[in-house]
mmCIF file of C-alpha atoms in Angstrom:
data_model
loop_
_atom_site.group_PDB
_atom_site.id
_atom_site.type_symbol
_atom_site.label_atom_id
_atom_site.label_comp_id
_atom_site.label_asym_id
_atom_site.label_seq_id
_atom_site.Cartn_x
_atom_site.Cartn_y
_atom_site.Cartn_z
ATOM 1 C CA MET A 1 130.266 119.577 27.458
ATOM 2 C CA TRP A 2 133.037 119.415 30.044
ATOM 3 C CA ASN A 3 136.175 121.457 29.631
ATOM 4 C CA HIS A 4 139.195 119.753 31.131
ATOM 5 C CA ARG A 5 141.464 122.546 29.948
ATOM 6 C CA LYS A 6 140.341 124.788 32.822
ATOM 7 C CA PHE A 7 142.233 122.457 35.165
ATOM 8 C CA ARG A 8 145.991 122.568 35.320
ATOM 9 C CA MET A 9 147.668 119.181 35.621
ATOM 10 C CA PRO A 10 151.404 118.541 36.130
ATOM 11 C CA ASP A 11 153.599 116.959 33.492
ATOM 12 C CA GLY A 12 152.876 113.242 33.481
ATOM 13 C CA ALA A 13 149.186 113.591 34.400
ATOM 14 C CA GLU A 14 146.281 114.111 32.017
ATOM 15 C CA ILE A 15 142.502 114.231 32.395
ATOM 16 C CA THR A 16 141.149 111.753 29.862
ATOM 17 C CA GLY A 17 137.448 111.610 30.705
ATOM 18 C CA HIS A 18 134.616 113.063 32.741
ATOM 19 C CA GLN A 19 131.197 111.714 33.695
ATOM 20 C CA GLY A 20 129.062 113.435 36.292
ATOM 21 C CA ASP A 21 131.220 114.190 39.307
ATOM 22 C CA SER A 22 133.877 111.675 38.269
ATOM 23 C CA TYR A 23 137.065 112.482 36.422
ATOM 24 C CA GLU A 24 139.362 109.972 34.763
ATOM 25 C CA VAL A 25 143.017 110.883 35.123
ATOM 26 C CA ARG A 26 145.903 109.118 33.415
ATOM 27 C CA VAL A 27 149.201 109.298 35.287
ATOM 28 C CA SER A 28 152.376 108.132 33.565
ATOM 29 C CA VAL A 29 154.751 105.717 35.281
ATOM 30 C CA PRO A 30 158.266 106.417 34.014
ATOM 31 C CA SER A 31 160.535 103.501 33.181
ATOM 32 C CA ASP A 32 164.172 103.270 34.212
ATOM 33 C CA ASP A 33 167.123 103.590 31.837
ATOM 34 C CA ASP A 34 166.698 99.930 30.842
ATOM 35 C CA GLY A 35 163.016 100.363 29.984
ATOM 36 C CA PHE A 36 161.669 98.591 33.070
ATOM 37 C CA PHE A 37 159.201 99.774 35.720
ATOM 38 C CA GLY A 38 158.228 98.353 39.095
ATOM 39 C CA ARG A 39 155.397 96.125 40.262
ATOM 40 C CA GLN A 40 154.719 95.285 43.920
ATOM 41 C CA CYS A 41 152.700 92.302 45.129
ATOM 42 C CA PRO A 42 149.710 93.299 47.305
ATOM 43 C CA ALA A 43 150.001 89.991 49.178
ATOM 44 C CA CYS A 44 153.703 89.564 50.031
ATOM 45 C CA SER A 45 154.785 93.201 49.352
ATOM 46 C CA MET A 46 157.859 92.101 47.379
ATOM 47 C CA SER A 47 158.787 94.003 44.222
ATOM 48 C CA PHE A 48 159.752 92.957 40.714
ATOM 49 C CA ARG A 49 160.116 94.807 37.432
ATOM 50 C CA ILE A 50 158.629 94.402 33.949
ATOM 51 C CA HIS A 51 159.743 95.808 30.614
ATOM 52 C CA GLY A 52 157.499 98.746 29.750
ATOM 53 C CA GLY A 53 157.240 97.994 26.028
ATOM 54 C CA ASP A 54 156.287 94.364 26.652
ATOM 55 C CA TYR A 55 153.745 95.454 29.260
ATOM 56 C CA GLU A 56 152.040 97.994 26.992
ATOM 57 C CA ALA A 57 151.415 95.269 24.409
ATOM 58 C CA LEU A 58 149.414 93.190 26.902
ATOM 59 C CA PRO A 59 145.581 93.376 27.138
ATOM 60 C CA ASP A 60 143.934 95.997 29.374
ATOM 61 C CA ASP A 61 142.220 93.326 31.490
ATOM 62 C CA LEU A 62 145.539 91.689 32.328
ATOM 63 C CA MET A 63 145.759 89.592 35.494
ATOM 64 C CA LEU A 64 149.272 89.559 36.923
ATOM 65 C CA TRP A 65 151.075 86.918 38.953
ATOM 66 C CA CYS A 66 153.458 87.723 41.778
ATOM 67 C CA VAL A 67 156.729 86.141 40.680
ATOM 68 C CA TYR A 68 157.503 85.135 44.293
ATOM 69 C CA CYS A 69 154.339 83.967 46.075
ATOM 70 C CA GLY A 70 152.028 83.370 43.098
ATOM 71 C CA HIS A 71 149.339 85.865 44.125
ATOM 72 C CA HIS A 72 147.080 86.397 41.097
ATOM 73 C CA ASP A 73 145.120 89.632 40.744
ATOM 74 C CA ASP A 74 144.265 92.598 38.513
ATOM 75 C CA HIS A 75 147.363 94.349 37.235
ATOM 76 C CA SER A 76 146.278 97.656 38.796
ATOM 77 C CA ASP A 77 146.654 96.104 42.252
ATOM 78 C CA PHE A 78 150.401 95.727 41.698
ATOM 79 C CA MET A 79 151.291 99.424 41.974
ATOM 80 C CA THR A 80 154.426 100.167 43.969
ATOM 81 C CA THR A 81 154.463 102.582 46.897
ATOM 82 C CA GLN A 82 156.206 105.298 44.871
ATOM 83 C CA GLN A 83 153.796 104.896 41.961
ATOM 84 C CA ARG A 84 150.841 105.198 44.340
ATOM 85 C CA GLU A 85 152.285 108.398 45.818
ATOM 86 C CA ARG A 86 152.614 109.792 42.305
ATOM 87 C CA ILE A 87 148.966 109.039 41.533
ATOM 88 C CA ILE A 88 147.772 110.461 44.873
ATOM 89 C CA ARG A 89 149.652 113.695 44.175
ATOM 90 C CA ALA A 90 147.904 114.109 40.799
ATOM 91 C CA ALA A 91 144.507 113.281 42.305
ATOM 92 C CA GLY A 92 145.098 115.736 45.137
ATOM 93 C CA ASP A 93 145.935 118.570 42.755
ATOM 94 C CA LEU A 94 142.788 117.907 40.738
ATOM 95 C CA GLY A 95 140.773 117.772 43.948
ATOM 96 C CA MET A 96 142.059 121.182 45.053
ATOM 97 C CA GLN A 97 140.954 122.690 41.748
ATOM 98 C CA LEU A 98 137.529 121.063 41.960
ATOM 99 C CA ILE A 99 137.053 122.511 45.432
ATOM 100 C CA SER A 100 138.133 125.938 44.211
ATOM 101 C CA GLN A 101 135.710 125.697 41.326
ATOM 102 C CA GLY A 102 132.945 124.735 43.727
ATOM 103 C CA PHE A 103 133.532 127.893 45.745
ATOM 104 C CA GLU A 104 133.543 130.007 42.616
ATOM 105 C CA ASP A 105 130.247 128.508 41.468
ATOM 106 C CA ALA A 106 128.694 128.957 44.911
ATOM 107 C CA PHE A 107 129.611 132.627 45.198
ATOM 108 C CA ARG A 108 129.026 133.557 41.588
ATOM 109 C CA GLY A 109 126.260 136.179 41.373
ATOM 110 C CA LEU A 110 126.112 136.900 45.102
ATOM 111 C CA SER A 111 126.001 140.571 46.107
ATOM 112 C CA ARG A 112 129.224 141.953 47.472
ATOM 113 C CA GLY A 113 127.646 145.215 48.680
ATOM 114 C CA ASN A 114 127.580 146.354 52.286
ATOM 115 C CA SER A 115 124.532 145.706 54.415
ATOM 116 C CA ARG A 116 123.698 147.269 57.765
ATOM 117 C CA ARG A 117 121.739 144.250 58.922
ATOM 118 C CA GLY A 118 123.289 141.393 56.876
ATOM 119 C CA VAL A 119 126.750 139.914 56.395
ATOM 120 C CA SER A 120 128.764 140.561 53.294
ATOM 121 C CA ILE A 121 130.677 137.540 51.976
ATOM 122 C CA SER A 122 133.193 137.660 49.203
ATOM 123 C CA TYR A 123 135.411 135.030 47.571
ATOM 124 C CA GLU A 124 138.328 135.610 45.259
ATOM 125 C CA GLY A 125 139.841 132.651 43.496
ATOM 126 C CA LYS A 126 143.540 132.436 42.753
ATOM 127 C CA PRO A 127 145.288 130.623 39.914
ATOM 128 C CA PHE A 128 146.349 127.093 40.857
ATOM 129 C CA TYR A 129 149.753 125.814 39.870
ATOM 130 C CA PRO A 130 150.218 122.050 40.315
ATOM 131 C CA ARG A 131 153.287 120.663 41.979
ATOM 132 C CA PRO A 132 155.581 118.415 39.931
ATOM 133 C CA LEU A 133 154.773 114.736 40.334
ATOM 134 C CA PRO A 134 157.135 112.739 42.557
ATOM 135 C CA GLY A 135 159.775 110.866 40.585
ATOM 136 C CA ILE A 136 160.275 107.113 40.672
ATOM 137 C CA ASN A 137 163.539 105.913 42.200
ATOM 138 C CA GLU A 138 163.095 102.182 42.784
ATOM 139 C CA GLU A 139 165.579 99.333 43.015
ATOM 140 C CA ARG A 140 167.350 98.760 39.722
ATOM 141 C CA LEU A 141 167.370 95.409 37.986
ATOM 142 C CA VAL A 142 170.388 93.130 38.145
ATOM 143 C CA ARG A 143 169.648 90.419 35.617
ATOM 144 C CA ILE A 144 166.896 90.250 33.021
ATOM 145 C CA ARG A 145 164.761 87.134 32.706
ATOM 146 C CA THR A 146 162.785 86.318 29.565
ATOM 147 C CA CYS A 147 159.836 83.930 29.881
ATOM 148 C CA SER A 148 160.227 81.025 27.471
ATOM 149 C CA GLU A 149 156.447 80.889 26.970
ATOM 150 C CA CYS A 150 155.273 84.507 26.526
ATOM 151 C CA GLN A 151 158.676 86.170 25.956
ATOM 152 C CA ILE A 152 157.972 88.958 28.430
ATOM 153 C CA ARG A 153 161.088 90.472 29.983
ATOM 154 C CA TYR A 154 161.134 90.921 33.741
ATOM 155 C CA ALA A 155 163.579 91.206 36.637
ATOM 156 C CA VAL A 156 163.359 89.806 40.163
ATOM 157 C CA PHE A 157 165.122 90.435 43.449
ATOM 158 C CA GLY A 158 164.927 86.983 44.964
ATOM 159 C CA GLU A 159 164.068 83.358 44.309
ATOM 160 C CA HIS A 160 160.953 83.137 42.165
ATOM 161 C CA ARG A 161 158.621 80.483 40.768
ATOM 162 C CA TYR A 162 156.246 82.405 38.489
ATOM 163 C CA CYS A 163 156.191 84.428 35.286
ATOM 164 C CA PRO A 164 154.246 87.659 35.914
ATOM 165 C CA VAL A 165 152.030 86.925 32.897
ATOM 166 C CA CYS A 166 151.996 83.115 32.427
ATOM 167 C CA GLY A 167 152.054 82.005 36.050
ATOM 168 C CA GLN A 168 153.840 78.841 37.160
ATOM 169 C CA LEU A 169 157.237 78.501 35.491
ATOM 170 C CA PRO A 170 158.343 75.181 33.964
ATOM 171 C CA ALA A 171 160.297 73.036 36.423
ATOM 172 C CA ALA A 172 163.404 73.191 34.224
ATOM 173 C CA ALA A 173 163.356 77.006 34.178
ATOM 174 C CA VAL A 174 163.177 77.060 37.979
ATOM 175 C CA ALA A 175 166.041 74.574 38.245
ATOM 176 C CA PHE A 176 168.417 76.373 35.901
ATOM 177 C CA ASP A 177 167.631 79.736 37.472
ATOM 178 C CA ALA A 178 168.337 78.354 40.944
ATOM 179 C CA LEU A 179 171.696 76.925 39.851
ATOM 180 C CA GLN A 180 172.618 80.235 38.212
ATOM 181 C CA ALA A 181 171.676 82.024 41.439
ATOM 182 C CA ASP A 182 174.074 79.837 43.430
ATOM 183 C CA ALA A 183 176.841 80.577 40.937
ATOM 184 C CA ALA A 184 176.059 84.301 41.201
ATOM 185 C CA ARG A 185 176.314 84.117 44.976
ATOM 186 C CA LEU A 186 179.774 82.562 44.719
ATOM 187 C CA ASP A 187 180.783 85.307 42.280
ATOM 188 C CA ALA A 188 179.470 88.016 44.615
ATOM 189 C CA LEU A 189 181.409 86.680 47.589
ATOM 190 C CA GLU A 190 184.569 86.432 45.515
ATOM 191 C CA ALA A 191 184.159 90.025 44.296
ATOM 192 C CA LEU A 192 184.040 91.523 47.805
ATOM 193 C CA PRO A 193 186.864 93.844 48.879
ATOM 194 C CA PRO A 194 189.703 92.013 50.689
ATOM 195 C CA GLY A 195 188.840 93.585 54.050
ATOM 196 C CA ALA A 196 185.201 92.503 53.885
ATOM 197 C CA LYS A 197 186.181 89.035 52.690
ATOM 198 C CA ALA A 198 188.548 88.610 55.632
ATOM 199 C CA VAL A 199 185.846 89.500 58.158
ATOM 200 C CA LEU A 200 183.283 87.180 56.587
ATOM 201 C CA ARG A 201 185.764 84.350 56.246
ATOM 202 C CA GLU A 202 186.701 84.657 59.917
ATOM 203 C CA GLN A 203 183.027 84.445 60.887
ATOM 204 C CA GLY A 204 182.507 81.325 58.801
ATOM 205 C CA VAL A 205 180.251 82.976 56.216
ATOM 206 C CA PHE A 206 182.179 81.555 53.259
ATOM 207 C CA THR A 207 182.190 78.041 54.686
ATOM 208 C CA ARG A 208 178.477 78.200 55.471
ATOM 209 C CA SER A 209 177.734 79.515 52.001
ATOM 210 C CA TRP A 210 179.666 76.674 50.365
ATOM 211 C CA VAL A 211 177.807 74.058 52.411
ATOM 212 C CA ASP A 212 174.509 75.738 51.520
ATOM 213 C CA THR A 213 175.445 75.569 47.847
ATOM 214 C CA ILE A 214 176.029 71.821 48.002
ATOM 215 C CA GLU A 215 172.686 71.326 49.755
ATOM 216 C CA ASN A 216 170.925 73.592 47.259
ATOM 217 C CA VAL A 217 172.366 71.758 44.255
ATOM 218 C CA VAL A 218 170.987 68.433 45.465
ATOM 219 C CA GLY A 219 167.617 70.019 46.230
ATOM 220 C CA VAL A 220 167.391 71.509 42.744
ATOM 221 C CA VAL A 221 168.009 68.160 41.046
ATOM 222 C CA GLU A 222 165.597 66.419 43.413
ATOM 223 C CA ALA A 223 162.799 68.886 42.612
ATOM 224 C CA LEU A 224 163.371 68.730 38.857
ATOM 225 C CA GLY A 225 163.628 64.942 38.778
ATOM 226 C CA SER A 226 160.372 64.614 40.709
ATOM 227 C CA ALA A 227 158.546 67.132 38.505
ATOM 228 C CA VAL A 228 159.760 65.569 35.241
ATOM 229 C CA PHE A 229 158.914 62.036 36.333
ATOM 230 C CA ARG A 230 155.446 62.889 37.633
ATOM 231 C CA ALA A 231 154.608 64.866 34.496
ATOM 232 C CA ALA A 232 155.794 62.165 32.070
ATOM 233 C CA VAL A 233 154.817 58.865 33.722
ATOM 234 C CA PRO A 234 151.062 58.178 33.943
ATOM 235 C CA ASP A 235 151.380 55.737 36.854
ATOM 236 C CA ALA A 236 154.105 57.741 38.589
ATOM 237 C CA GLU A 237 152.512 57.645 42.039
ATOM 238 C CA ALA A 238 152.179 53.858 41.931
ATOM 239 C CA ARG A 239 155.822 53.485 40.883
ATOM 240 C CA LEU A 240 156.959 55.821 43.656
ATOM 241 C CA ARG A 241 154.942 54.175 46.405
ATOM 242 C CA GLY A 242 157.175 52.747 49.118
ATOM 243 C CA LYS A 243 160.409 54.136 47.648
ATOM 244 C CA GLY A 244 160.790 57.054 50.046
ATOM 245 C CA ASN A 245 162.570 60.158 48.766
ATOM 246 C CA VAL A 246 163.999 58.348 45.773
ATOM 247 C CA PHE A 247 164.907 61.567 43.940
ATOM 248 C CA GLN A 248 167.558 62.311 46.581
ATOM 249 C CA ARG A 249 169.347 59.079 45.633
ATOM 250 C CA LEU A 250 171.211 59.417 42.350
ATOM 251 C CA ASP A 251 171.383 55.827 41.109
ATOM 252 C CA ASP A 252 167.870 55.031 42.306
ATOM 253 C CA MET A 253 166.527 58.073 40.467
ATOM 254 C CA ALA A 254 168.292 57.076 37.247
ATOM 255 C CA ALA A 255 167.023 53.499 37.560
ATOM 256 C CA LEU A 256 163.472 54.794 38.153
ATOM 257 C CA PHE A 257 163.433 56.528 34.766
ATOM 258 C CA VAL A 258 164.919 53.472 33.060
ATOM 259 C CA ALA A 259 162.218 51.242 34.564
ATOM 260 C CA ALA A 260 159.582 53.644 33.196
ATOM 261 C CA GLY A 261 160.982 53.236 29.673
ATOM 262 C CA TYR A 262 163.312 56.224 29.417
ATOM 263 C CA ASP A 263 167.015 56.387 28.618
ATOM 264 C CA ASP A 264 169.656 56.025 31.291
ATOM 265 C CA VAL A 265 171.254 59.413 31.952
ATOM 266 C CA ARG A 266 174.410 57.877 33.436
ATOM 267 C CA PRO A 267 176.112 56.848 30.164
ATOM 268 C CA GLU A 268 175.199 60.198 28.621
ATOM 269 C CA LEU A 269 176.893 62.147 31.428
ATOM 270 C CA GLY A 270 179.880 59.833 31.585
ATOM 271 C CA THR A 271 181.524 57.911 34.416
ATOM 272 C CA GLN A 272 183.637 60.799 35.741
ATOM 273 C CA THR A 273 180.753 63.255 35.934
ATOM 274 C CA TRP A 274 178.489 60.693 37.555
ATOM 275 C CA GLN A 275 181.137 59.880 40.152
ATOM 276 C CA ARG A 276 181.579 63.576 40.956
ATOM 277 C CA LEU A 277 177.831 63.878 41.346
ATOM 278 C CA ALA A 278 177.864 60.892 43.704
ATOM 279 C CA GLU A 279 180.546 62.630 45.770
ATOM 280 C CA THR A 280 178.450 65.824 45.907
ATOM 281 C CA TRP A 281 175.418 63.843 47.053
ATOM 282 C CA ALA A 282 177.509 62.092 49.711
ATOM 283 C CA ALA A 283 178.847 65.452 50.930
ATOM 284 C CA ARG A 284 175.333 66.838 51.126
ATOM 285 C CA HIS A 285 174.184 63.852 53.202
ATOM 286 C CA VAL A 286 177.033 64.292 55.682
ATOM 287 C CA CYS A 287 176.532 68.052 55.983
ATOM 288 C CA THR A 288 172.758 67.823 56.343
ATOM 289 C CA HIS A 289 172.380 64.783 58.562
ATOM 290 C CA ASN A 290 175.690 64.459 60.419
ATOM 291 C CA ASP A 291 176.868 68.077 60.927
ATOM 292 C CA GLY A 292 179.614 67.460 58.383
ATOM 293 C CA ILE A 293 181.215 64.596 60.328
ATOM 294 C CA VAL A 294 182.589 61.934 57.988
ATOM 295 C CA ASP A 295 181.212 58.424 58.479
ATOM 296 C CA GLN A 296 181.849 55.077 56.827
ATOM 297 C CA LYS A 297 178.912 55.541 54.470
ATOM 298 C CA TYR A 298 180.573 58.663 53.069
ATOM 299 C CA LEU A 299 183.925 56.923 52.602
ATOM 300 C CA THR A 300 182.178 54.079 50.755
ATOM 301 C CA LYS A 301 180.660 56.604 48.347
ATOM 302 C CA VAL A 302 183.933 58.545 48.041
ATOM 303 C CA PRO A 303 186.725 55.942 48.183
ATOM 304 C CA THR A 304 189.340 58.471 47.027
ATOM 305 C CA SER A 305 188.755 60.754 50.026
ATOM 306 C CA SER A 306 191.696 61.279 52.396
ATOM 307 C CA ALA A 307 189.332 62.008 55.291
ATOM 308 C CA ARG A 308 188.886 59.596 58.175
ATOM 309 C CA VAL A 309 185.813 58.630 60.106
ATOM 310 C CA GLY A 310 185.091 61.286 62.707
ATOM 311 C CA GLN A 311 186.768 64.130 60.875
ATOM 312 C CA ARG A 312 184.720 67.089 59.704
ATOM 313 C CA LEU A 313 184.285 67.380 55.938
ATOM 314 C CA VAL A 314 185.741 70.515 54.376
ATOM 315 C CA VAL A 315 183.756 71.912 51.420
ATOM 316 C CA THR A 316 185.532 74.386 49.135
ATOM 317 C CA GLU A 317 184.479 76.921 46.526
ATOM 318 C CA THR A 318 185.992 74.657 43.857
ATOM 319 C CA ASP A 319 183.747 71.822 45.045
ATOM 320 C CA CYS A 320 180.737 74.106 44.729
ATOM 321 C CA ARG A 321 181.469 75.348 41.229
ATOM 322 C CA ARG A 322 182.112 71.822 40.029
ATOM 323 C CA ALA A 323 178.879 70.664 41.668
ATOM 324 C CA ILE A 324 176.900 73.431 39.948
ATOM 325 C CA ASP A 325 178.350 72.539 36.546
ATOM 326 C CA ASP A 326 177.686 68.833 37.007
ATOM 327 C CA ALA A 327 174.155 69.428 38.324
ATOM 328 C CA THR A 328 173.407 71.707 35.382
ATOM 329 C CA ALA A 329 174.409 68.915 33.009
ATOM 330 C CA LEU A 330 172.249 66.420 34.936
ATOM 331 C CA CYS A 331 169.237 68.772 34.934
ATOM 332 C CA ARG A 332 169.615 69.262 31.200
ATOM 333 C CA ALA A 333 169.713 65.488 30.682
ATOM 334 C CA LEU A 334 166.660 64.937 32.890
ATOM 335 C CA ASN A 335 164.696 67.624 31.108
ATOM 336 C CA GLU A 336 165.548 66.178 27.698
ATOM 337 C CA LEU A 337 164.528 62.631 28.698
ATOM 338 C CA THR A 338 160.852 63.252 28.122
ATOM 339 C CA SER A 339 160.987 66.061 25.553
#
């Protein structure tokens, strides 16, 4: 019968089993003030966080997904660096006590008397006092996500495509999260101190960010439209053959769904919203393919523009926020077409 009580373990570590020369040690991983603790992908090394209560309710043989790269492995492989250091400290303290016990067992019963011809060996053990386990001080969460499928709460620190438990996220969830991320970036830039804003504005960071937002908005709608169409239309590939990147072209995309038997999203969104979307798409085309230089194709799409051919298009924060709102409405309409 093994006696684990003869070993001293630090707060947060407990010996829970023993078989032969092996000891099973449970080491706690403290959660932050919001109830979340860290996970780190063994493939891409990026970190995310999961709600501790939700995690405890999951099965012991859980296989986790990296929310960023989609690596899929045993949940124990997703320990963070700080968590691993905590476990190593506990294992090291147990190891020191096992070694000490080994010496005590080896010398127990040996004579300590003097010998004229032999060597006298003595060993005196000393009480072992474990060191406190290292604390966990990892990056705090910013915004909590809740998976629509399994309801697990988690937090990420970058663009992600997977739920840590369910795997691949629905295309609509990815789209709405991406649009919210672009809005958050605009908010973050606006919230900078005046001095920092002035430096970034002078270096063109704001302008570049606004152009990126317009390009991102179009990309989000393109990805969602493609995913929705391919999932809902049995002969999608045949219908798409020869049409090029049809999901980058607003009217062609809408007509594609109509031809497949679905409602036309244009009347639902309204003429004004659809025209604004057309202007966003035209701005994206100019910025992406013509370095922002206005051409006749742009002026045809945006007849109310005061720009002239050859001028460089100016994108503003107002344009971006309007584009995000309009794209959100379009994504919602696309997602509801086949639901």
